[in-house]
Amino acid sequence: MKSLKLYFKYIRINMLSGLQYKGWWLMILQTLIVVVTDPIGIILLFYRFGSVGEWSVEKILLIYAIAVTSFGLAETFSRGFDYFPWRMIRSGDFDRILLRPCSVFVQVAGSFFHIHRISRVFGGFCAIIWCMLKLDAVFSPLNVLVLIMALIGGYFAYTGVFVMTSGIAFFTIEGLDWIYIFTNASYQVTRCPIDYMPKILRNLFTFFMPMLVISYYPASAICGWGEGYAKGLLALPAGLAFLGFSLYIWRFGVRHYQSTGS
Amino acid sequence: MQIELKEICKNYKVSQRPEGRFGMLKGAFVRNTKTIKALDNITFNIRQGELVGYIGPNGAGKSTTVKIMSGILTPDSGSCTIMNRIPYKERKSHVSEIGVVFGQRSQLWWDVPVNDSFDLLKDIYDIPTIRYKKRFDELIEALSISDLLKTPVRQLSLGQRMRCEIASALLHSPKILFLDEPTIGLDAVSKLALRDFLKNENHKNGVTMILTTHDMDDIESLCSRVMVIGHGNLLYDGNLDMLKQQYAPLCNIKASLDKKTEKFHIEGTEDIKVVGNTWNVLYDPSKIPTHSIVEILTKKLPLKDIVIEQQDIDEIIAQMYKEMSL
């Protein structure tokens, strides 16, 4: 409980930092534009050629939007881990974190907060609602529950990716661009209809990084595309499991920390 | 003993780029790693309330020792016990009772007013409000930072920032304070004020302080005990006067004369150098008292002025490093 309180204190101080600079609202606008223009490519493509098999633009967009929203949530609330390898290990600022009598995890998670990240969540969420309306999905309590579970699970999964990156960074210090496959690139993958996805990618994003479990299966359950609610509700445990696995790597990294500089 | 270090060793692996024309390319795939002994069998004890200066040339292992004592790094072998705890094993309870100031790094949040940082530290260290308030007022006054509290840290000058840093490290009333080059880059006034404050804090609250620095005046005015480290070995541990006697036993009398005078030997002195109208008489004050040399000089030389110099502490340290081939 104390950790949670501290976490929000950290977020608060970082938010205040952000507001110290003029132009923070420009940053919000900028991210919003990115989020809105991002899926324009597929939308145009579909308008030109109609749908791919039984995949309409709304279907694709719904899966994509769920992924983007959870990514946005993770970015908003755990962004510290994403910056961590580059900013903290290399500069030796991690020392300072170890010098404080509270959870390292909380401190790193709360070490960066950018208010403009919220725009991704906002944009994504609007897209989800729009798609669900277009697809005539029922807003029954169960569906809403599945959706919320999916977003929370997605949040955990993406936080897991950030945490894992940070854990590995203890050994490599830098050069972790390939991890982008699991962060910024991973929700791009959801734009490809699952039936047409190469088997290997499908397995990778189901069983290793549960990308599809937190986006496709819940969407399918909500709209009734053939996957059951059981699979749709797997999002939360899958996200938690991935986060747990990442935390294990992270802990291993912390133990091997070698400080830099003097 | 409050702090006990026993046979601490710590090695670092440093990767080196292979030699030769394609070294850079090769280096991307193959790493030659070299093991560097940062600390090699360091053993010492520190009592509560001691003010210890920890010196050594760059890369001697000072920071590594401090990092082990503060629980950031784990030693490869040896044992480190501080207030009956092992720092790197019981991190949280250990760090709640120590304070660390890095001269080169900030504890404070860069973009927000100092006050906000202090507030957050209060929560981090879980300090009860009444105790916090008392301590806060105490520190604000002693370090005279009440005017700075509303300014964002990035807009403070180095001296101002350092005072705030020290306050932030002491808010939770630590029992041990580690200071890593606290006076680096400060002007004379700030330095003196800072030293006074540290001395006072040590005296009044019995805070144990371990100070690493390159500024010998810090050591001279603050520390009763000096530890010298080089190449990961503890080379000297004792008081400053003994160190001086060991490495710079000689004093120098500088006598300026009205006219040039031929050199003659004075019984008991080590060496006499004549440069123009100035005589430099080197002697060991433990062998021959200063006044007897002065007496001889006044009798036999057309004196204009006379100055008695002790060797500069910086020079002593430099010479010591050289002698130990550091």
XYZ file of C-alpha atoms in Angstrom:
588
model
C 0.000 0.000 0.000
C 2.861 2.293 0.905
C 4.450 1.438 -2.426
C 1.362 2.434 -4.331
C 1.158 5.734 -2.499
C 4.803 6.383 -3.253
C 4.315 5.450 -6.861
C 1.663 8.109 -7.265
C 3.876 10.612 -5.473
C 6.571 9.852 -8.030
C 4.126 10.241 -10.867
C 2.968 13.507 -9.384
C 6.453 14.950 -9.171
C 7.182 13.863 -12.727
C 3.949 15.352 -13.926
C 4.851 18.614 -12.230
C 8.212 18.429 -13.973
C 6.468 18.052 -17.296
C 4.186 20.974 -16.637
C 7.159 23.159 -15.807
C 7.936 23.311 -19.478
C 5.710 25.306 -21.704
C 4.324 23.448 -24.643
C 3.242 20.289 -22.839
C -0.145 20.585 -24.514
C 1.587 20.628 -27.887
C 3.082 17.261 -27.012
C -0.375 15.900 -26.257
C -1.632 17.141 -29.584
C 1.346 15.665 -31.348
C 0.840 12.190 -29.913
C -2.863 12.383 -30.643
C -2.138 13.118 -34.284
C 0.233 10.170 -34.447
C -2.383 7.859 -32.962
C -5.128 9.075 -35.274
C -3.048 8.948 -38.441
C -1.428 5.624 -37.597
C -4.229 3.347 -38.828
C -5.049 5.515 -41.836
C -2.919 3.230 -43.998
C -5.123 0.190 -43.419
C -8.300 2.168 -43.575
C -7.380 3.504 -47.014
C -6.315 0.090 -48.157
C -9.593 -1.465 -47.127
C -11.666 1.274 -48.676
C -9.883 0.661 -51.932
C -10.135 -3.100 -51.975
C -13.055 -3.813 -49.671
C -12.410 -6.411 -47.023
C -9.909 -9.250 -46.925
C -11.936 -12.401 -46.785
C -14.212 -11.961 -43.825
C -11.964 -9.319 -42.307
C -13.522 -5.896 -42.471
C -11.705 -2.746 -41.544
C -13.610 -2.436 -38.271
C -12.559 -5.896 -37.186
C -8.893 -5.220 -37.821
C -9.153 -1.826 -36.256
C -10.779 -3.181 -33.110
C -7.950 -5.637 -32.458
C -5.436 -2.974 -33.247
C -7.136 -0.441 -30.967
C -7.180 -2.825 -28.008
C -3.447 -3.411 -28.455
C -2.697 0.281 -28.823
C -4.710 1.214 -25.762
C -2.974 -1.273 -23.536
C 0.378 -0.226 -24.945
C -0.578 3.348 -24.153
C -1.496 2.410 -20.607
C 1.836 0.720 -20.103
C 3.590 3.690 -21.637
C 1.768 6.058 -19.349
C 2.254 4.215 -16.122
C 5.446 2.202 -16.547
C 7.361 4.288 -18.987
C 10.251 4.540 -16.546
C 11.254 1.016 -17.482
C 11.379 1.886 -21.124
C 13.794 4.734 -20.560
C 15.634 2.899 -17.891
C 18.437 1.178 -19.822
C 19.407 4.252 -21.752
C 19.052 6.888 -19.119
C 19.617 5.227 -15.812
C 22.104 2.439 -16.195
C 24.419 4.320 -18.477
C 24.467 7.459 -16.403
C 24.757 5.557 -13.148
C 21.581 7.153 -11.844
C 20.466 3.732 -10.809
C 22.799 4.101 -7.823
C 20.521 6.704 -6.435
C 17.544 4.412 -6.660
C 19.362 1.712 -4.764
C 20.096 4.259 -2.045
C 16.480 4.752 -1.179
C 14.633 2.562 1.247
C 11.771 1.620 -1.000
C 10.970 -0.738 -3.813
C 13.281 -0.447 -6.801
C 10.433 -1.486 -9.053
C 8.206 1.360 -7.907
C 10.964 3.900 -8.243
C 11.871 2.889 -11.772
C 8.257 2.603 -12.894
C 7.534 6.067 -11.567
C 10.739 7.644 -12.711
C 9.279 9.044 -15.914
C 5.820 10.192 -16.623
C 4.688 12.122 -19.624
C 1.232 13.469 -19.564
C 0.999 13.361 -23.337
C 1.146 9.570 -23.331
C -2.434 9.606 -22.146
C -3.485 10.711 -25.602
C -2.628 7.286 -26.960
C -4.931 5.708 -24.408
C -7.631 8.209 -25.190
C -7.372 7.772 -28.956
C -7.237 3.993 -28.682
C -10.204 3.847 -26.391
C -12.328 5.985 -28.695
C -11.427 3.668 -31.572
C -12.470 0.612 -29.560
C -15.862 2.099 -28.809
C -16.370 3.193 -32.411
C -15.485 -0.224 -33.777
C -17.719 -2.000 -31.299
C -20.622 0.205 -32.314
C -19.927 -0.417 -35.981
C -19.726 -4.147 -35.423
C -22.985 -4.133 -33.444
C -21.290 -5.627 -30.426
C -23.406 -5.881 -27.293
C -22.273 -3.841 -24.316
C -23.305 -6.533 -21.874
C -21.638 -6.669 -18.449
C -19.693 -9.731 -19.525
C -18.384 -8.036 -22.649
C -17.363 -4.941 -20.735
C -15.614 -7.173 -18.235
C -13.748 -8.994 -20.978
C -12.711 -5.690 -22.473
C -11.470 -4.282 -19.173
C -9.633 -7.508 -18.383
C -8.070 -7.385 -21.819
C -6.808 -3.847 -21.274
C -5.444 -4.614 -17.815
C -3.851 -7.808 -19.096
C -2.394 -5.869 -22.000
C -1.066 -3.284 -19.624
C 0.716 -6.002 -17.642
C 2.047 -7.639 -20.785
C 3.530 -4.438 -22.163
C 4.898 -3.462 -18.766
C 6.459 -6.911 -18.844
C 8.158 -6.075 -22.123
C 9.584 -2.873 -20.676
C 10.704 -4.649 -17.537
C 12.348 -7.407 -19.530
C 14.181 -4.876 -21.664
C 15.504 -3.227 -18.540
C 16.567 -6.509 -17.024
C 18.535 -7.473 -20.110
C 20.072 -4.016 -20.255
C 22.005 -4.743 -17.072
C 24.173 -7.025 -19.161
C 24.273 -5.272 -22.476
C 24.041 -1.637 -21.285
C 22.875 -0.645 -24.730
C 22.062 -1.967 -28.156
C 18.601 -3.258 -27.448
C 16.815 -2.056 -30.533
C 15.590 -5.533 -31.371
C 13.320 -5.363 -28.346
C 11.193 -2.990 -30.387
C 9.746 -6.091 -31.998
C 7.846 -6.494 -28.767
C 7.072 -2.868 -28.053
C 6.334 -0.373 -30.760
C 6.270 -2.973 -33.508
C 4.154 -5.548 -31.748
C 0.876 -3.732 -32.012
C 1.560 -3.190 -35.683
C 1.437 -6.941 -36.045
C -2.207 -6.926 -35.021
C -3.030 -5.070 -38.201
C -2.441 -8.267 -40.080
C -5.551 -10.500 -39.988
C -4.768 -13.456 -37.824
C -5.749 -15.982 -40.504
C -3.076 -14.609 -42.785
C -0.392 -14.334 -40.189
C 2.600 -16.651 -40.601
C 2.431 -19.503 -38.152
C 5.682 -18.564 -36.494
C 4.575 -15.013 -35.738
C 1.268 -16.277 -34.520
C 2.920 -18.622 -32.083
C 5.446 -16.050 -30.987
C 2.782 -13.510 -30.170
C 0.516 -16.029 -28.513
C 2.752 -18.202 -26.432
C 5.767 -16.014 -25.750
C 4.617 -12.439 -25.754
C 0.849 -12.801 -25.384
C 0.057 -10.084 -27.884
C -2.831 -11.898 -29.539
C -4.184 -13.188 -26.255
C -4.711 -9.650 -25.059
C -6.134 -8.311 -28.315
C -7.498 -10.849 -30.770
C -9.123 -13.343 -28.418
C -10.989 -10.767 -26.308
C -12.150 -8.959 -29.450
C -13.306 -12.229 -30.915
C -15.169 -13.153 -27.751
C -16.878 -9.799 -27.527
C -18.016 -9.722 -31.123
C -18.651 -13.436 -31.428
C -16.200 -14.347 -34.192
C -15.865 -17.859 -32.977
C -13.493 -17.706 -30.012
C -15.132 -18.387 -26.659
C -15.173 -16.252 -23.555
C -12.796 -18.651 -21.857
C -10.064 -17.643 -24.255
C -11.082 -14.011 -24.113
C -10.689 -13.950 -20.371
C -7.209 -15.424 -20.615
C -5.814 -11.945 -21.272
C -5.320 -11.042 -17.633
C -3.582 -14.232 -16.479
C -1.481 -14.292 -19.633
C -0.378 -10.685 -19.092
C 0.409 -11.393 -15.468
C 2.374 -14.505 -16.358
C 4.460 -12.582 -18.859
C 5.080 -9.811 -16.341
C 6.110 -12.406 -13.773
C 8.576 -13.929 -16.201
C 9.979 -10.474 -16.985
C 10.313 -9.633 -13.313
C 12.397 -12.733 -12.868
C 14.828 -11.517 -15.531
C 14.780 -8.046 -14.011
C 15.667 -9.323 -10.531
C 18.474 -11.339 -12.015
C 19.762 -8.176 -13.688
C 19.586 -6.058 -10.537
C 21.742 -8.574 -8.741
C 24.380 -8.211 -11.423
C 24.382 -4.467 -11.505
C 27.769 -2.877 -11.928
C 27.675 0.789 -11.330
C 29.364 3.137 -13.778
C 31.424 6.252 -13.246
C 32.613 7.644 -9.956
C 32.491 -0.878 15.688
C 29.923 0.784 13.507
C 31.571 -0.069 10.221
C 33.634 -3.187 9.682
C 35.183 -4.167 6.397
C 37.161 -7.353 6.223
C 39.236 -8.504 3.269
C 36.937 -6.965 0.706
C 37.799 -7.745 -2.906
C 36.055 -6.506 -5.999
C 36.984 -7.050 -9.616
C 35.669 -5.355 -12.692
C 35.701 -6.704 -16.187
C 36.617 -4.120 -18.754
C 36.224 -4.893 -22.415
C 38.907 -3.687 -24.740
C 38.851 -3.148 -28.429
C 41.228 -5.491 -30.259
C 44.345 -3.891 -31.675
C 44.989 -3.357 -35.340
C 43.367 -2.017 -38.406
C 40.130 -3.927 -38.120
C 40.051 -3.650 -34.361
C 36.872 -1.685 -34.323
C 35.083 -4.144 -36.563
C 36.417 -7.111 -34.661
C 35.480 -5.463 -31.403
C 31.851 -5.568 -32.386
C 31.913 -9.363 -32.353
C 34.758 -10.456 -30.136
C 35.392 -8.900 -26.797
C 38.711 -9.015 -25.065
C 37.930 -8.635 -21.436
C 40.463 -7.632 -18.881
C 39.899 -8.048 -15.202
C 40.768 -5.063 -13.095
C 41.197 -5.370 -9.389
C 39.263 -2.439 -8.027
C 39.661 -3.526 -4.432
C 42.191 -5.989 -3.146
C 41.834 -7.096 0.448
C 40.558 -3.922 2.030
C 40.176 -4.143 5.791
C 39.273 -1.346 8.154
C 36.998 -0.416 11.033
C 35.331 2.870 11.792
C 33.877 3.844 15.142
C 30.702 5.819 15.603
C 31.216 9.576 15.319
C 34.496 9.407 13.449
C 35.213 11.782 10.611
C 37.318 9.897 8.119
C 38.958 11.231 4.995
C 39.286 8.673 2.244
C 41.766 9.715 -0.383
C 43.580 8.287 -3.339
C 44.247 9.116 -6.972
C 41.567 8.753 -9.621
C 40.565 5.172 -10.150
C 42.079 3.958 -6.898
C 38.875 2.355 -5.688
C 37.431 5.062 -3.472
C 34.016 5.155 -5.066
C 33.874 1.379 -5.249
C 34.454 1.153 -1.513
C 31.783 3.738 -0.841
C 29.385 1.922 -3.146
C 29.962 -1.335 -1.327
C 29.456 0.332 2.030
C 26.259 1.932 0.839
C 24.912 -1.316 -0.558
C 24.986 -0.482 -4.260
C 27.613 -3.036 -5.147
C 28.214 -6.546 -3.933
C 31.823 -7.420 -3.171
C 33.324 -10.515 -4.785
C 34.671 -11.729 -1.464
C 35.167 -10.524 2.063
C 32.646 -9.271 4.553
C 31.198 -5.863 5.160
C 29.118 -5.222 8.255
C 27.621 -1.850 8.984
C 25.541 -1.329 12.099
C 25.300 -5.125 12.296
C 23.834 -5.383 8.838
C 25.207 -6.518 5.530
C 24.460 -3.556 3.264
C 23.915 -5.376 -0.019
C 21.749 -8.046 1.581
C 19.516 -5.852 3.725
C 19.358 -2.948 1.366
C 16.188 -1.248 2.508
C 16.823 -1.209 6.226
C 20.451 -0.290 5.626
C 19.876 2.691 3.381
C 17.225 4.138 5.653
C 19.975 4.817 8.172
C 22.655 6.201 5.911
C 22.912 9.302 3.803
C 24.949 9.621 0.632
C 25.987 12.771 -1.174
C 27.528 12.482 -4.613
C 29.182 15.727 -5.577
C 28.700 14.952 -9.223
C 25.185 13.645 -9.123
C 21.997 15.106 -7.869
C 19.616 13.529 -5.390
C 17.008 16.116 -6.136
C 14.440 16.197 -8.887
C 15.794 18.473 -11.501
C 12.701 20.317 -12.669
C 10.680 20.868 -9.534
C 11.229 23.244 -6.620
C 13.490 21.981 -3.860
C 10.563 21.853 -1.498
C 8.784 19.228 -3.590
C 11.874 17.051 -3.571
C 12.064 17.290 0.191
C 8.410 16.373 0.448
C 8.917 13.279 -1.626
C 11.965 12.310 0.409
C 9.862 12.576 3.533
C 7.565 9.933 2.093
C 10.368 7.809 0.756
C 12.061 7.646 4.134
C 8.743 7.527 5.906
C 9.719 10.243 8.382
C 7.055 11.092 10.997
C 5.739 14.607 10.420
C 6.784 16.063 13.771
C 10.333 14.781 13.488
C 10.511 15.878 9.893
C 9.366 19.403 10.673
C 11.948 19.798 13.413
C 14.766 18.423 11.334
C 13.691 20.430 8.325
C 13.794 23.729 10.240
C 17.139 22.820 11.724
C 18.717 22.104 8.342
C 17.142 25.083 6.616
C 18.654 27.355 9.178
C 22.063 25.734 9.413
C 22.513 25.664 5.657
C 20.615 28.930 5.082
C 18.550 27.622 2.221
C 15.132 29.011 3.131
C 15.199 31.349 0.134
C 15.967 28.543 -2.285
C 13.089 26.243 -1.444
C 10.729 27.532 -4.107
C 13.276 27.530 -6.926
C 13.506 24.616 -9.348
C 16.760 22.751 -8.834
C 17.966 23.355 -12.365
C 18.018 27.085 -11.705
C 20.218 26.882 -8.606
C 23.913 27.636 -8.679
C 26.286 24.815 -7.848
C 26.903 26.046 -4.315
C 23.212 26.495 -3.636
C 22.442 23.110 -5.065
C 25.111 21.448 -2.972
C 23.647 22.890 0.204
C 20.252 21.545 -0.779
C 21.796 18.172 -1.580
C 23.360 17.964 1.848
C 20.084 18.913 3.478
C 18.264 16.241 1.490
C 20.786 13.610 2.556
C 20.350 14.499 6.208
C 16.576 14.891 6.391
C 16.090 11.390 7.714
C 18.793 11.866 10.366
C 21.157 9.172 9.109
C 23.747 7.749 11.440
C 26.374 7.540 8.751
C 26.978 10.037 5.990
C 29.031 9.231 2.905
C 30.272 12.230 1.018
C 31.769 11.711 -2.413
C 33.646 14.865 -3.367
C 31.173 17.234 -1.756
C 33.209 20.371 -2.352
C 33.988 19.780 -6.010
C 33.581 22.991 -7.965
C 32.541 25.139 -5.023
C 33.860 28.628 -4.363
C 35.856 29.471 -1.246
C 32.942 30.828 0.767
C 30.672 27.892 0.041
C 33.475 25.459 0.834
C 34.157 26.998 4.209
C 30.475 27.161 5.072
C 30.007 23.549 4.065
C 32.962 22.384 6.132
C 31.670 24.251 9.159
C 28.301 22.692 8.762
C 29.695 19.181 8.450
C 31.909 19.632 11.473
C 28.986 20.868 13.469
C 26.723 18.058 12.382
C 29.355 15.533 13.330
C 29.895 17.169 16.675
C 26.284 17.743 17.636
C 24.573 14.622 16.336
C 27.506 12.249 16.315
C 27.045 11.427 12.653
C 29.847 9.280 11.326
C 31.206 10.759 8.129
C 33.313 9.257 5.424
C 34.565 11.782 2.970
C 36.268 11.126 -0.337
C 37.859 14.132 -1.878
C 40.742 15.475 -3.882
C 40.758 18.688 -1.925
C 43.354 18.281 0.795
C 42.086 21.327 2.653
C 38.846 19.449 3.227
C 40.801 16.686 4.852
C 42.981 19.012 6.836
C 40.137 21.006 8.299
C 37.699 18.164 8.852
C 39.223 14.779 9.309
C 40.995 13.370 12.293
C 41.730 10.201 10.424
C 42.904 9.615 6.887
C 42.846 6.492 4.813
C 44.832 6.377 1.606
C 43.964 3.885 -1.082
C 45.828 3.125 -4.273
C 45.482 0.314 -6.796
C 42.816 -1.192 -4.596
C 45.078 -1.481 -1.568
C 44.818 0.390 1.677
C 48.174 2.128 1.953
C 47.795 4.274 4.994
C 45.370 4.478 7.870
C 45.996 6.933 10.654
C 45.963 10.591 11.500
C 47.011 13.349 9.178
C 50.002 14.576 11.183
C 51.599 11.170 11.141
C 51.098 11.026 7.400
C 52.805 14.363 7.030
C 55.674 13.298 9.208
C 56.100 10.113 7.281
C 56.084 11.628 3.829
C 57.172 15.191 4.410
C 59.302 15.305 7.474
C 61.127 18.389 6.354
C 60.330 22.027 6.948
C 61.717 24.885 4.960
C 62.976 28.251 6.122
C 62.935 30.782 3.377
C 65.281 33.689 4.102
C 65.494 36.640 1.756
C 68.739 38.571 2.076
C 69.872 42.091 1.270
C 72.772 40.850 -0.780
C 74.015 37.585 -2.162
C 75.873 35.488 0.411
C 78.022 32.378 -0.002
C 76.499 29.131 1.234
C 77.813 27.584 4.455
C 76.739 24.508 6.323
C 74.557 24.709 9.401
C 74.815 21.784 11.793
C 71.682 19.633 11.900
C 70.022 20.828 8.686
C 69.395 18.537 5.742
C 70.061 20.775 2.792
C 70.520 24.394 1.856
C 69.684 25.793 -1.546
C 70.642 29.267 -2.620
C 68.681 30.903 -5.414
C 69.763 34.507 -6.040
C 69.284 36.428 -2.838
C 67.183 33.719 -1.213
C 68.246 30.865 0.991
C 66.110 27.769 1.408
C 67.079 25.826 4.488
C 65.541 22.344 4.716
C 65.526 20.707 8.111
C 63.740 18.164 10.219
C 62.036 19.883 13.156
C 62.225 16.712 15.219
C 66.048 16.809 15.009
C 66.778 20.502 15.332
C 64.402 23.110 16.770
C 63.317 25.858 14.425
C 64.374 28.706 16.660
C 67.996 27.607 16.787
C 68.257 27.734 13.009
C 66.592 31.114 12.935
C 69.092 32.261 15.570
C 72.067 31.189 13.498
C 70.614 32.759 10.385
C 69.944 36.131 12.028
C 73.472 36.211 13.408
C 75.306 35.306 10.252
C 73.217 36.660 7.385
C 72.041 40.124 6.308
C 68.384 39.166 6.703
C 65.571 41.093 5.095
C 62.717 38.718 5.728
C 62.227 35.194 7.013
C 59.363 32.747 6.408
C 58.912 29.272 7.839
C 57.098 26.953 5.474
C 55.626 23.565 5.930
C 55.395 21.492 2.837
C 52.092 21.939 1.103
C 49.711 19.073 1.790
C 48.928 18.683 -1.886
C 52.611 18.259 -2.596
C 52.929 15.690 0.133
C 50.120 13.658 -1.296
C 51.503 13.986 -4.801
C 54.868 12.834 -3.577
C 53.319 9.985 -1.678
C 51.431 8.804 -4.762
C 54.672 8.981 -6.673
C 56.612 7.038 -4.076
C 54.009 4.327 -4.026
C 54.058 4.464 -7.825
C 50.364 4.994 -8.145
